[in-house]
CSV table of C-alpha atoms and ligand atoms in Angstrom, one decimal:
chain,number,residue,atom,x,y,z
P,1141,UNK,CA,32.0,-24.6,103.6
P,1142,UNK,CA,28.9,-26.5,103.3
P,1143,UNK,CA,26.5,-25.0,101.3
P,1144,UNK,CA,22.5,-26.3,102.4
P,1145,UNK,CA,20.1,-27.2,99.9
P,1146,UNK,CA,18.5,-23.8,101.4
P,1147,UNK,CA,21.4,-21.8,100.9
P,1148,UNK,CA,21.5,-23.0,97.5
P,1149,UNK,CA,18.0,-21.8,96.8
P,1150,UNK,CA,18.7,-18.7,98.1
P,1151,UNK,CA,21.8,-18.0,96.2
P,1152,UNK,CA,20.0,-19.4,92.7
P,1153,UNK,CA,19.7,-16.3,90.3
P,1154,UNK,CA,16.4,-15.4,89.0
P,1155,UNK,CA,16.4,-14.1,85.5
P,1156,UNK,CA,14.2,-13.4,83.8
P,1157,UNK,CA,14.1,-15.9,81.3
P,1158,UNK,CA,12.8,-18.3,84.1
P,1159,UNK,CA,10.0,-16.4,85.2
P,1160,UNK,CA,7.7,-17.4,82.6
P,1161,UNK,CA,7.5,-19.2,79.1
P,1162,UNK,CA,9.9,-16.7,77.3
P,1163,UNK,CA,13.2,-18.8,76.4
P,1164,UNK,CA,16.3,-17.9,74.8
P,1165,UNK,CA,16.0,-16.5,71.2
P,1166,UNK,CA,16.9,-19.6,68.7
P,1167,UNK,CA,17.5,-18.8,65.2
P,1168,UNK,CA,14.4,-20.1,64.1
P,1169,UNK,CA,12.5,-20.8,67.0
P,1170,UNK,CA,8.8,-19.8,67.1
P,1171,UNK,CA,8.2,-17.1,69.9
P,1172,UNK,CA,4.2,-18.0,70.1
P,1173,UNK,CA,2.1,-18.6,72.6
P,1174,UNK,CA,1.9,-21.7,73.3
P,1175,UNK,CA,-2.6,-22.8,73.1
P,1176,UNK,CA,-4.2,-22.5,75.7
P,1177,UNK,CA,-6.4,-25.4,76.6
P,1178,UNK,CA,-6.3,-27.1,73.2
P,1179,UNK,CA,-9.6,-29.3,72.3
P,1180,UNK,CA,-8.5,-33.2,72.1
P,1181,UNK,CA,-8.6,-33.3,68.9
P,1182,UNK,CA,-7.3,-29.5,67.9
P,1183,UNK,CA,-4.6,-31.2,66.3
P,1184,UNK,CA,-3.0,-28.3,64.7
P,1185,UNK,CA,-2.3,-26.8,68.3
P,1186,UNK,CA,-1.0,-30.1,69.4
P,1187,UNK,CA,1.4,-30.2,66.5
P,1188,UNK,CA,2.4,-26.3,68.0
P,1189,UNK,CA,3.0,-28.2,71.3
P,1190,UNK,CA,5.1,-30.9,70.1
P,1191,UNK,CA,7.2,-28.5,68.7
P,1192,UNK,CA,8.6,-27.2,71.7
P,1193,UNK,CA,10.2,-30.8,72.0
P,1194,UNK,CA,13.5,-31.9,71.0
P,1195,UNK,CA,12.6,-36.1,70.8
P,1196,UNK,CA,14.5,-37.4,68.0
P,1197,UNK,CA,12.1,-40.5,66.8
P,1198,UNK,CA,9.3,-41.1,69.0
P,1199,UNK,CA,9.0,-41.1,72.9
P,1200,UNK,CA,6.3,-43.8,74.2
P,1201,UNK,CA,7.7,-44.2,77.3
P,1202,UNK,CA,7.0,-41.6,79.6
P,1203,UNK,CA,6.2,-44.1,82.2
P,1204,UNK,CA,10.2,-44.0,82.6
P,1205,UNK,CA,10.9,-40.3,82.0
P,1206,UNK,CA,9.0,-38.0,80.3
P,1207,UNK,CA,10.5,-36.0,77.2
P,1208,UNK,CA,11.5,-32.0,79.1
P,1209,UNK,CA,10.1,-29.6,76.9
P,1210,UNK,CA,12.8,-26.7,75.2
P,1211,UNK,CA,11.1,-24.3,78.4
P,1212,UNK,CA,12.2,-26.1,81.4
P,1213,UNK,CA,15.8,-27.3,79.5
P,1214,UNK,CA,15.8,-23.2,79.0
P,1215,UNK,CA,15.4,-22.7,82.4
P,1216,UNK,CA,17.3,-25.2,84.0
P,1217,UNK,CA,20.5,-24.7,81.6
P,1218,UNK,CA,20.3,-20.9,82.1
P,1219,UNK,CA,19.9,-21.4,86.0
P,1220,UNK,CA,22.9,-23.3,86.2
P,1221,UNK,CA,25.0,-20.8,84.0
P,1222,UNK,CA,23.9,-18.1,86.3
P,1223,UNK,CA,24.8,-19.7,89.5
P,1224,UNK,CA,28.2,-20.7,88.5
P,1225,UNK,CA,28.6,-17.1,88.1
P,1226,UNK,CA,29.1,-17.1,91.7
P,1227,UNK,CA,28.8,-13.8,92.6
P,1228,UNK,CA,25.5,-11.3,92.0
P,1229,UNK,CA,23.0,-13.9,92.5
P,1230,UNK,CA,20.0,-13.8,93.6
P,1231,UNK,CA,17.9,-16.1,95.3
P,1232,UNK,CA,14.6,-18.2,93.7
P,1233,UNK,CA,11.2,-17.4,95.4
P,1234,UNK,CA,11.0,-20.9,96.6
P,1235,UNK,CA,7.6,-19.7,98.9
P,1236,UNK,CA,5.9,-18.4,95.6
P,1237,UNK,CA,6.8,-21.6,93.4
P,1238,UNK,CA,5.5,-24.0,96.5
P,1239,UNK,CA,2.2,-22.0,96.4
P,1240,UNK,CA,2.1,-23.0,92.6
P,1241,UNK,CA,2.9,-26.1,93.4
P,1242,UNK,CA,0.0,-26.9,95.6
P,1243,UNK,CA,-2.5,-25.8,93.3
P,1244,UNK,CA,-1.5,-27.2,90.8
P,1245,UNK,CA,-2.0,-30.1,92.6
P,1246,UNK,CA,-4.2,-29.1,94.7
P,1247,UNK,CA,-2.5,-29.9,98.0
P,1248,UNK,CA,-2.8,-28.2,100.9
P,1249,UNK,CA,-0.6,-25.3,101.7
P,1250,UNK,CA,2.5,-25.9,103.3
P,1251,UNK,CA,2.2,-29.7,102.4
P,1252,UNK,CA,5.2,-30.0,99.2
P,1253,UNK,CA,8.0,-31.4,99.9
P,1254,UNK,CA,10.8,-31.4,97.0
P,1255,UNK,CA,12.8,-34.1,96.9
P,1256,UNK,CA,14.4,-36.3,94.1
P,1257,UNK,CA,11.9,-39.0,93.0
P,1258,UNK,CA,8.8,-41.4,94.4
P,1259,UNK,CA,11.6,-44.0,95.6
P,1260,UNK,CA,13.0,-41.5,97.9
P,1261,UNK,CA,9.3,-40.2,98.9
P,1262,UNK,CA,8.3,-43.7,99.3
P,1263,UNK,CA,11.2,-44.3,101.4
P,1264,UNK,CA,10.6,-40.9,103.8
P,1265,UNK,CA,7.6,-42.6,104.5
P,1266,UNK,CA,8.0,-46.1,105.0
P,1267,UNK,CA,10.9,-45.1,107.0
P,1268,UNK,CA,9.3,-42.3,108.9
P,1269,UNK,CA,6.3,-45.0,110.0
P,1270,UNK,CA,6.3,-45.9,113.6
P,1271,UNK,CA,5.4,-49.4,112.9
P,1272,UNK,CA,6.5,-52.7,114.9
P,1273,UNK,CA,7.0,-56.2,113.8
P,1274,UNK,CA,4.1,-57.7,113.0
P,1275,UNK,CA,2.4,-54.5,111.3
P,1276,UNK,CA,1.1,-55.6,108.0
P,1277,UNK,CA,1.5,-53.1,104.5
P,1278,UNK,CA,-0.9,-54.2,102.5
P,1279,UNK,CA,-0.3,-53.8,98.1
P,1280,UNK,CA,-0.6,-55.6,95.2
P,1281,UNK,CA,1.4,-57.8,93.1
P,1282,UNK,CA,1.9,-55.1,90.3
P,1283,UNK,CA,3.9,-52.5,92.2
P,1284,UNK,CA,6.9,-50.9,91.4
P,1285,UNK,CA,10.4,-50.9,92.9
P,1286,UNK,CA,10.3,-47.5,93.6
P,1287,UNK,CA,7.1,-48.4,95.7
P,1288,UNK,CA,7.7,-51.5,96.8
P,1289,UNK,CA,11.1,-52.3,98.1
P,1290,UNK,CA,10.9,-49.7,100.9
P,1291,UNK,CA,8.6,-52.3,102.3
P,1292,UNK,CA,10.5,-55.0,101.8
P,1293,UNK,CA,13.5,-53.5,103.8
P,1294,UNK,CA,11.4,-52.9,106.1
P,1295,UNK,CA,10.1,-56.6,106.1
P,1296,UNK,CA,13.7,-57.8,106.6
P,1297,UNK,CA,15.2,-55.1,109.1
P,1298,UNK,CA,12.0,-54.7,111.3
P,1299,UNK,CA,9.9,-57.7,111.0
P,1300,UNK,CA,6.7,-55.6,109.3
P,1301,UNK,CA,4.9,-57.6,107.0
P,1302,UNK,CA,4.5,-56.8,104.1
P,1303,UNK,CA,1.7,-58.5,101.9
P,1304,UNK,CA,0.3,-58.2,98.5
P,1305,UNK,CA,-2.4,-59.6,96.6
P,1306,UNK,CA,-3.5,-60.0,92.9
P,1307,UNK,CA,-5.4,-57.3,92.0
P,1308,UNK,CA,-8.3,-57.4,89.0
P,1309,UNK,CA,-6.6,-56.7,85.7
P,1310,UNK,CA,-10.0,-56.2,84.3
P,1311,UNK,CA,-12.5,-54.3,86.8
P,1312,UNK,CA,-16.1,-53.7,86.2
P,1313,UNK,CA,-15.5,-50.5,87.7
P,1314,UNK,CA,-14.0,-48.4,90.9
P,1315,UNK,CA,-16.1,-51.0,93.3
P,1316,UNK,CA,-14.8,-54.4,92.6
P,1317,UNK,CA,-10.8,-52.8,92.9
P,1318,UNK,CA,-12.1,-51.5,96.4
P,1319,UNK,CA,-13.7,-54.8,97.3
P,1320,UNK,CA,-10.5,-56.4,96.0
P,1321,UNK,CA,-8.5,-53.9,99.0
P,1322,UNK,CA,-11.3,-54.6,101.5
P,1323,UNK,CA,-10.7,-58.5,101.2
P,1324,UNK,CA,-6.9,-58.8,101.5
P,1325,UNK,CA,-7.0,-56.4,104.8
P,1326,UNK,CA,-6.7,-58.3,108.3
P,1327,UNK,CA,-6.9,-56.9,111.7
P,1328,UNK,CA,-3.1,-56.1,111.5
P,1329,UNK,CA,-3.0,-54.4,108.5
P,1330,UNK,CA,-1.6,-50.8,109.4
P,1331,UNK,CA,-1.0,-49.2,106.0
P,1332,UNK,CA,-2.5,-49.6,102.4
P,1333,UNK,CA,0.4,-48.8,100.1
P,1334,UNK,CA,-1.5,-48.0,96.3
P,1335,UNK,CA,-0.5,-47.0,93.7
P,1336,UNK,CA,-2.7,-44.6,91.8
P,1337,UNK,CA,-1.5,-46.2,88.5
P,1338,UNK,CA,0.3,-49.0,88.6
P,1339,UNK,CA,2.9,-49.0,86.6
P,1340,UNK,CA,2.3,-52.2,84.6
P,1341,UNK,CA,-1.4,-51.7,83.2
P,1342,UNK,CA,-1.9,-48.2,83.7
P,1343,UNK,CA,-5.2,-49.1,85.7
P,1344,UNK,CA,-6.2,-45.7,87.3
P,1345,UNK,CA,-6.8,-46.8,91.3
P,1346,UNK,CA,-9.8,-45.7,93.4
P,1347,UNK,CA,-7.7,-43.6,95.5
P,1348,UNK,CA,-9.7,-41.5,97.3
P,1349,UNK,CA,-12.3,-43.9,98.6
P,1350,UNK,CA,-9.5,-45.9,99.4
P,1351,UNK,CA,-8.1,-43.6,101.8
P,1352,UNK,CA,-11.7,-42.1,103.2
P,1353,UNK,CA,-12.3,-46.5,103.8
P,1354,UNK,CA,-9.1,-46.8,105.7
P,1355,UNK,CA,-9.0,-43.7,107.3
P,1356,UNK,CA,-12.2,-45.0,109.4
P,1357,UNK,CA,-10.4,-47.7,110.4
P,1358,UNK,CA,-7.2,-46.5,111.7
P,1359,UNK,CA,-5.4,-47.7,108.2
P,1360,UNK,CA,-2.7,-44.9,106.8
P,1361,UNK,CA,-2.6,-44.8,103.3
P,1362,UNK,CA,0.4,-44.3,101.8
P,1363,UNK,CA,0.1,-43.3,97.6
P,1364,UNK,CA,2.3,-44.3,95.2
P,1365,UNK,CA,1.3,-41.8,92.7
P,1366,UNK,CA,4.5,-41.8,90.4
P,1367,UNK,CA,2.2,-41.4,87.0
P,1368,UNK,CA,-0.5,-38.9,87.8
P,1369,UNK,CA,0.9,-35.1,88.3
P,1370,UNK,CA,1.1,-34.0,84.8
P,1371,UNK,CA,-1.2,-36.7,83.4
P,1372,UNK,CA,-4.3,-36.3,85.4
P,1373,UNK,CA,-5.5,-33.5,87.0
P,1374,UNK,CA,-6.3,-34.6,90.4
P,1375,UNK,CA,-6.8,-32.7,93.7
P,1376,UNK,CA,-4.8,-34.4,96.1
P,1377,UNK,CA,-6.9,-32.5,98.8
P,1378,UNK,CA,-9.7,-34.4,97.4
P,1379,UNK,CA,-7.6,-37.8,97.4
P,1380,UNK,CA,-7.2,-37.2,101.2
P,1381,UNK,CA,-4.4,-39.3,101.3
P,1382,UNK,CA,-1.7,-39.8,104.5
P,1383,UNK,CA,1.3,-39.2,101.7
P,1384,UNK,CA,1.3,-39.0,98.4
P,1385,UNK,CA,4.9,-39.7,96.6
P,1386,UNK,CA,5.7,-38.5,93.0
P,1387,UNK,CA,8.3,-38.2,90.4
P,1388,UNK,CA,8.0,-34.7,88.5
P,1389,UNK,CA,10.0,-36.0,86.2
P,1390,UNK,CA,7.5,-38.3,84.3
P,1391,UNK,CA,4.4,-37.1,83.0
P,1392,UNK,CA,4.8,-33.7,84.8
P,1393,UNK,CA,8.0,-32.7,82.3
P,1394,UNK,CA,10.2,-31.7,84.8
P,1395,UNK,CA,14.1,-32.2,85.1
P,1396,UNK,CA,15.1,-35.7,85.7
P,1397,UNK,CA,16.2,-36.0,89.8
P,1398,UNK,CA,12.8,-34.0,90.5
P,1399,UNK,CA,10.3,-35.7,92.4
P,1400,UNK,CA,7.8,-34.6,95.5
P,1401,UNK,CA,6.4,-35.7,99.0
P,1402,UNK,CA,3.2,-34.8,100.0
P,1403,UNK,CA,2.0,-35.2,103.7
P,1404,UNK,CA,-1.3,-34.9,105.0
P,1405,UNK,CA,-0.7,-31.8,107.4
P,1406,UNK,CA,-1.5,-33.3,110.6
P,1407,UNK,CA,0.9,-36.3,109.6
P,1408,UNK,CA,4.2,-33.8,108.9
P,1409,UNK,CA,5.0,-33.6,112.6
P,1410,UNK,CA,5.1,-37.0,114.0
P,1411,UNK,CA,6.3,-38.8,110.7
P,1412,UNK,CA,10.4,-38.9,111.0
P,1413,UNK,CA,12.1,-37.6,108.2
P,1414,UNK,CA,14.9,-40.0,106.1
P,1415,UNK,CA,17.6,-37.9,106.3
P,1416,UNK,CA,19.1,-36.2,109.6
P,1417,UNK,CA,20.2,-32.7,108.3
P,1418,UNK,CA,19.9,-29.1,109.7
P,1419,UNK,CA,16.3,-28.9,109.4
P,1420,UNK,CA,15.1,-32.3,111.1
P,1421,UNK,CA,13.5,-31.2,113.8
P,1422,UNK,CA,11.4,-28.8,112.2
P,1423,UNK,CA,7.6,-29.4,112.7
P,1424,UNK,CA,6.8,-28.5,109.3
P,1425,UNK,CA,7.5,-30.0,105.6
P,1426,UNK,CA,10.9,-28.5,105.6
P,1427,UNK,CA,11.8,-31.4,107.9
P,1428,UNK,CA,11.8,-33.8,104.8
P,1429,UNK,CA,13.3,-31.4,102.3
P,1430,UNK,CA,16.5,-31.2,103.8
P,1431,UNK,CA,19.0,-33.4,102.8
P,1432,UNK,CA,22.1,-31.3,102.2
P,1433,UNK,CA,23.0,-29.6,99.4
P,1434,UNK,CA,21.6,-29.9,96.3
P,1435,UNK,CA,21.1,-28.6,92.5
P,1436,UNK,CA,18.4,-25.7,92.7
P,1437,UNK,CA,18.6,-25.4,88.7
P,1438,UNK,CA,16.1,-28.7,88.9
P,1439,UNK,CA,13.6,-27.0,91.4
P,1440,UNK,CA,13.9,-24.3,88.4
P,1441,UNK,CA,13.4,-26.4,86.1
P,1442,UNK,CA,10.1,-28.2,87.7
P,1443,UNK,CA,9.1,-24.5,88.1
P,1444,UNK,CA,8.9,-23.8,84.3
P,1445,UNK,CA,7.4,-27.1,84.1
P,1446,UNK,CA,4.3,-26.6,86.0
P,1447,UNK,CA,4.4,-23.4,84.5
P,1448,UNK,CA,4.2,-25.1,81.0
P,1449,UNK,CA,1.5,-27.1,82.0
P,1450,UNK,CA,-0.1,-24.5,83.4
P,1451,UNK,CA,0.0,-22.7,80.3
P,1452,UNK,CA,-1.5,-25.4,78.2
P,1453,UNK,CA,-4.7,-26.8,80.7
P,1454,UNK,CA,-3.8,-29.3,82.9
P,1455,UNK,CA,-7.6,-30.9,81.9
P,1456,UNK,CA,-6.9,-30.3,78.2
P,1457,UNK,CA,-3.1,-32.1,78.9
P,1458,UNK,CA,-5.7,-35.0,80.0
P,1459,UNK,CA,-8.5,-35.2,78.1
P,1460,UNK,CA,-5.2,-35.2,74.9
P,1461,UNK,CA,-3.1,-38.2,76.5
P,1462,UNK,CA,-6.4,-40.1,77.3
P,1463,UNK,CA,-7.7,-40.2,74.2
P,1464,UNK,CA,-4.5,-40.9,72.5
P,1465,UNK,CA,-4.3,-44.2,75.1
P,1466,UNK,CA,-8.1,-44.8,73.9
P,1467,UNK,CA,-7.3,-44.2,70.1
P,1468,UNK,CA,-4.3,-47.1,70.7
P,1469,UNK,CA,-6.2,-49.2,72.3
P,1470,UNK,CA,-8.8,-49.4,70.4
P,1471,UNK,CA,-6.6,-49.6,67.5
P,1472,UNK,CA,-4.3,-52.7,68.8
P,1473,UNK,CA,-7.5,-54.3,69.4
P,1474,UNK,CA,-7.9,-55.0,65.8
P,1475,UNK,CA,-4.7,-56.9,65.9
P,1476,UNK,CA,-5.3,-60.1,66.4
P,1477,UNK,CA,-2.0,-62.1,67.9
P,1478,UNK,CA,-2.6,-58.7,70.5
P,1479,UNK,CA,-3.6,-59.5,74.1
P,1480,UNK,CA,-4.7,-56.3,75.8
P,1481,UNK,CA,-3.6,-56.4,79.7
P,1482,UNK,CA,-4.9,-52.4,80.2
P,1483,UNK,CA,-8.4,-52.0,81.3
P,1484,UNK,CA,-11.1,-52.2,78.5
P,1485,UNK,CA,-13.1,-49.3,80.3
P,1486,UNK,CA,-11.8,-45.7,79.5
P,1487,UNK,CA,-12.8,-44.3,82.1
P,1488,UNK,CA,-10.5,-46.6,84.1
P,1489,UNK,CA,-7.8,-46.0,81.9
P,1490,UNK,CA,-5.1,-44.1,81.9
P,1491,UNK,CA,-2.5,-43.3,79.1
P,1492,UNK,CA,-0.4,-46.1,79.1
P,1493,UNK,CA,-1.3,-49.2,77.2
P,1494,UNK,CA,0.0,-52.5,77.9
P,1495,UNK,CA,-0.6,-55.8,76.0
P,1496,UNK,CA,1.4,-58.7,74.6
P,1497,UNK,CA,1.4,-60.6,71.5
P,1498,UNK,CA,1.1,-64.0,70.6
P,1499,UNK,CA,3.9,-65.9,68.9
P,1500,UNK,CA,6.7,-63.4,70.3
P,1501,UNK,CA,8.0,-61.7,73.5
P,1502,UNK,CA,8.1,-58.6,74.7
P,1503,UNK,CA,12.0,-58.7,74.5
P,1504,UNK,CA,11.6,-58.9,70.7
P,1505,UNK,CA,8.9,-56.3,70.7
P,1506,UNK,CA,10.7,-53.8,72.3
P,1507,UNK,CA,14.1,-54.4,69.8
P,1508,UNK,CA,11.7,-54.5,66.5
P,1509,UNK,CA,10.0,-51.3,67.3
P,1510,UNK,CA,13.5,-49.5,68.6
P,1511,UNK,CA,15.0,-50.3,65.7
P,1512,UNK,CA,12.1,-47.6,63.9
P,1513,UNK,CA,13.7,-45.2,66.7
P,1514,UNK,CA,10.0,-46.1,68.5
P,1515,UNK,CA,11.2,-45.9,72.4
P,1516,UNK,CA,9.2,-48.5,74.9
P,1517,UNK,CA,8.9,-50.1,78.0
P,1518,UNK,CA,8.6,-53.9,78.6
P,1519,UNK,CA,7.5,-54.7,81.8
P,1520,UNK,CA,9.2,-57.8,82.3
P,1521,UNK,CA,8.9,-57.4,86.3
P,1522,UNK,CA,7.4,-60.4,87.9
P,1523,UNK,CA,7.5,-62.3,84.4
P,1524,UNK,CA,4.5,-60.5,83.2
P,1525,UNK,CA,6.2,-59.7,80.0
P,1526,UNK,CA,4.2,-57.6,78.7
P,1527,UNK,CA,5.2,-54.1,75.9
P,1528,UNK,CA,3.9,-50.8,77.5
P,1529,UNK,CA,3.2,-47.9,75.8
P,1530,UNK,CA,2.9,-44.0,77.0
P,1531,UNK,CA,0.9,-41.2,75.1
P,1532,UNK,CA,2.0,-38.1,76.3
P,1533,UNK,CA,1.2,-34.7,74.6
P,1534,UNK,CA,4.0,-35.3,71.9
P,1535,UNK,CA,2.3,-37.7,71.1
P,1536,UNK,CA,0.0,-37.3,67.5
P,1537,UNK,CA,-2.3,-39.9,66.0
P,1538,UNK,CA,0.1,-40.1,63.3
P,1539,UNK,CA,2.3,-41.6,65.6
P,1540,UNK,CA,0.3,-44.1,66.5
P,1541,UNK,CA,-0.9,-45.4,63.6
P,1542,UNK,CA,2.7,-45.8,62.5
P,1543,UNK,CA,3.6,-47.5,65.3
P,1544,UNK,CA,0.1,-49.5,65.2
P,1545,UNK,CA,0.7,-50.3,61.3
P,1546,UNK,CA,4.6,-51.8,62.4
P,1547,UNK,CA,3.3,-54.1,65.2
P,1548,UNK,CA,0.6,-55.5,62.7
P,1549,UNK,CA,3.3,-56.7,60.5
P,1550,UNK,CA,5.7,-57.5,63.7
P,1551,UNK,CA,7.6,-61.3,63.0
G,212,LIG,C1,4.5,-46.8,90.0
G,212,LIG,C2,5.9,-46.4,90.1
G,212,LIG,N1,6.4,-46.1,91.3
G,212,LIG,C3,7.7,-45.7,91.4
G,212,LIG,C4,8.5,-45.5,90.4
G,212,LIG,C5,9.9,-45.1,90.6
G,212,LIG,O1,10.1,-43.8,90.1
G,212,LIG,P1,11.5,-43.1,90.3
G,212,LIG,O2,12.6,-43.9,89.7
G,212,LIG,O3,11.3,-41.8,89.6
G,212,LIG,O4,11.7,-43.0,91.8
G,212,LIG,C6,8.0,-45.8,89.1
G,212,LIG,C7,8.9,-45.6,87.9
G,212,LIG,O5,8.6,-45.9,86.8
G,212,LIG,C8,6.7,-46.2,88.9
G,212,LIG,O6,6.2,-46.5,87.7
């Protein structure tokens, strides 16, 4: 017998230890609270926080995956070991964790679909899109795999179009990366496909007036918003996107294989879902979800993520990683063989930090810093070659004047 990713979430045991933040006893361990919405510069609670980590050297790349805290491995390890049990379990209250869900992201109810990453989001969507050859998807020339080759099957299979254009590294603010949009639309464009951060600068997108622009003229948007849940603390209500496509296992902490759809209710019925499984038909959000069976100790996991989050402030988690971004920044500036490529106005800035520097690669970069036990990301994508750095919460200023003090004296 087949067991359905519903059946599975039904069987998954709930013990107690996943309820909250409690965890297994470790000899050792500190059994504190953890602070509750910690200043941005209350480093001694951030030093508490970073505690509950288990990152041997230091993590900069949460862009890729972030770092699961010792909570949400709790969880997730302990789910597992209960379920194998096989018999006496007892199912997880997926309905209460999908209300948590949508406010911590502020989504509207019955809009959270749980899937595995943005790629397979993106794909439900672009898949899931009545369009006809000829349509236009409009994005820029700085989008990710994950966001952009669902497109480019499309291209090939279906005859959409699928366009992009350069967008401004640089802005003067939120209205010249809107006029950049407006521009590269034509009459056939059919769907903006953003990204909320792109990946390669860390430029924080004008989502929301995006979507309320194309909405009045028949555009869908479709978000690529990989970065934000767990770095920002958006409302994706207020966003008032089409679909919004995430991976809970970046900046949100969450098991890796964790990621979310979220459709604009009146969008949920008449966009087709990926995968053809017991629940297609459905009218509502359950209609993406279900794509056989799969492992329920992740959806545990995420669970004790948000709850994490939750725990510490989601606008305390990003006032922290911005102004560790800012505090880098500001601090490779006074390198000079460094060529920033992030936005020089914070406020358009997100907490990733992308530059290059003269007289070496990126290549190199990345090996000379990994060999201090310093993990990166080079975005070599499209040539743009340039090192990319992440400050999440385990993140401490000490860090990054270490790794600040290396790349001044990189060969
Ligand atoms: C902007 C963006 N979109 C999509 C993805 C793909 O994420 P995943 O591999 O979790 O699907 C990434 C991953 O880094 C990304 O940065």
């Amino acid at each position: 017998m087949t067991l359905s990713r519903r059946d599975l979430l039904r069987l998954a045991a709930a013990v107690p230890a996943f309820s909250g933040l409690r965890r297994a006893t470790v000899p050792g361990e500190t059994t504190e609270p953890l602070p509750s919405r910690p200043a941005s510069d209350d480093e001694a609670s951030w030093e508490r926080i970073k505690n509950e980590f288990v990152i041997d050297g230091l993590h900069l790349n949460t862009g890729t995956y972030g770092a699961c805290p010792l909570p949400v491995m709790d969880a997730t390890f302990q789910h597992m070991r209960a379920f194998e049990r096989m018999i006496g379990q007892e199912g997880i209250d997926l309905p209460a964790f999908k209300t948590e869900l949508e406010k911590f992201l502020g989504a509207w109810p019955g809009s959270v679909a749980i899937l595995r990453n943005t790629t397979e989001a993106m794909n439900n969507v672009a898949a899931g899109l009545d369009l006809n050859p000829g349509d236009e998807v409009l994005s820029t020339t700085h989008e990710h795999i994950g966001g952009r080759c669902c497109w480019e099957l499309l291209a090939k299979r279906r005859g959409i179009v699928y366009k992009t254009f350069a967008p401004p590294l640089d802005p003067a603010n939120d209205g010249e990366l809107v006029a950049a949009w407006q521009g590269a639309v034509t009459p056939r464009t059919k769907v903006l496909s953003i990204s909320h951060v792109l990946f390669s600068t860390g430029v924080i997108q004008p989502v929301a007036e995006l979507a309320r622009w194309a909405r009045s003229r028949g555009i869908i948007t479709v978000i690529d918003g990989a970065h934000p849940p767990g770095m920002l603390a958006n409302n994706l209500q207020a966003i008032d996107a089409d679909y919004y496509a995430t991976s809970t296992h970046k900046w949100l902490l969450a098991p890796k294989g964790t990621g979310l759809l979220i459709v604009r209710p009146d969008r949920i019925a008449t966009t087709w879902p990926l995968i053809g499984s017991g629940d297609w038909a459905a009218t509502d959000i359950r209609r993406f979800e279900d794509v056989g069976t799969s492992n329920g100790s992740l959806v545990v996991g995420m669970r004790a993520a948000v709850q994490f989050q939750n725990a510490i402030g989601r606008e305390a988690i990003e006032a922290r990683v911005r102004s560790l971004a800012t505090r880098l920044y500001d601090a490779l500036a006074t390198i000079p063989r460094v060529r920033l490529y992030s936005p020089r106005r914070a406020a358009l800035r997100s907490a990733m930090v992308s530059f290059r520097m003269d007289g070496t690669t990126g290549e190199k970069l990345q090996g000379y810093l990994g060999a201090a036990r310093i993990r990166t990301r080079r975005i070599a994508e499209f040539d743009y070659d340039y090192l990319r750095l992440s400050t999440h919460m385990y993140v401490l200023p000490r860090d990054i004047e270490r790794t600040v003090d290396l790349l001044r004296n990189a060969p």
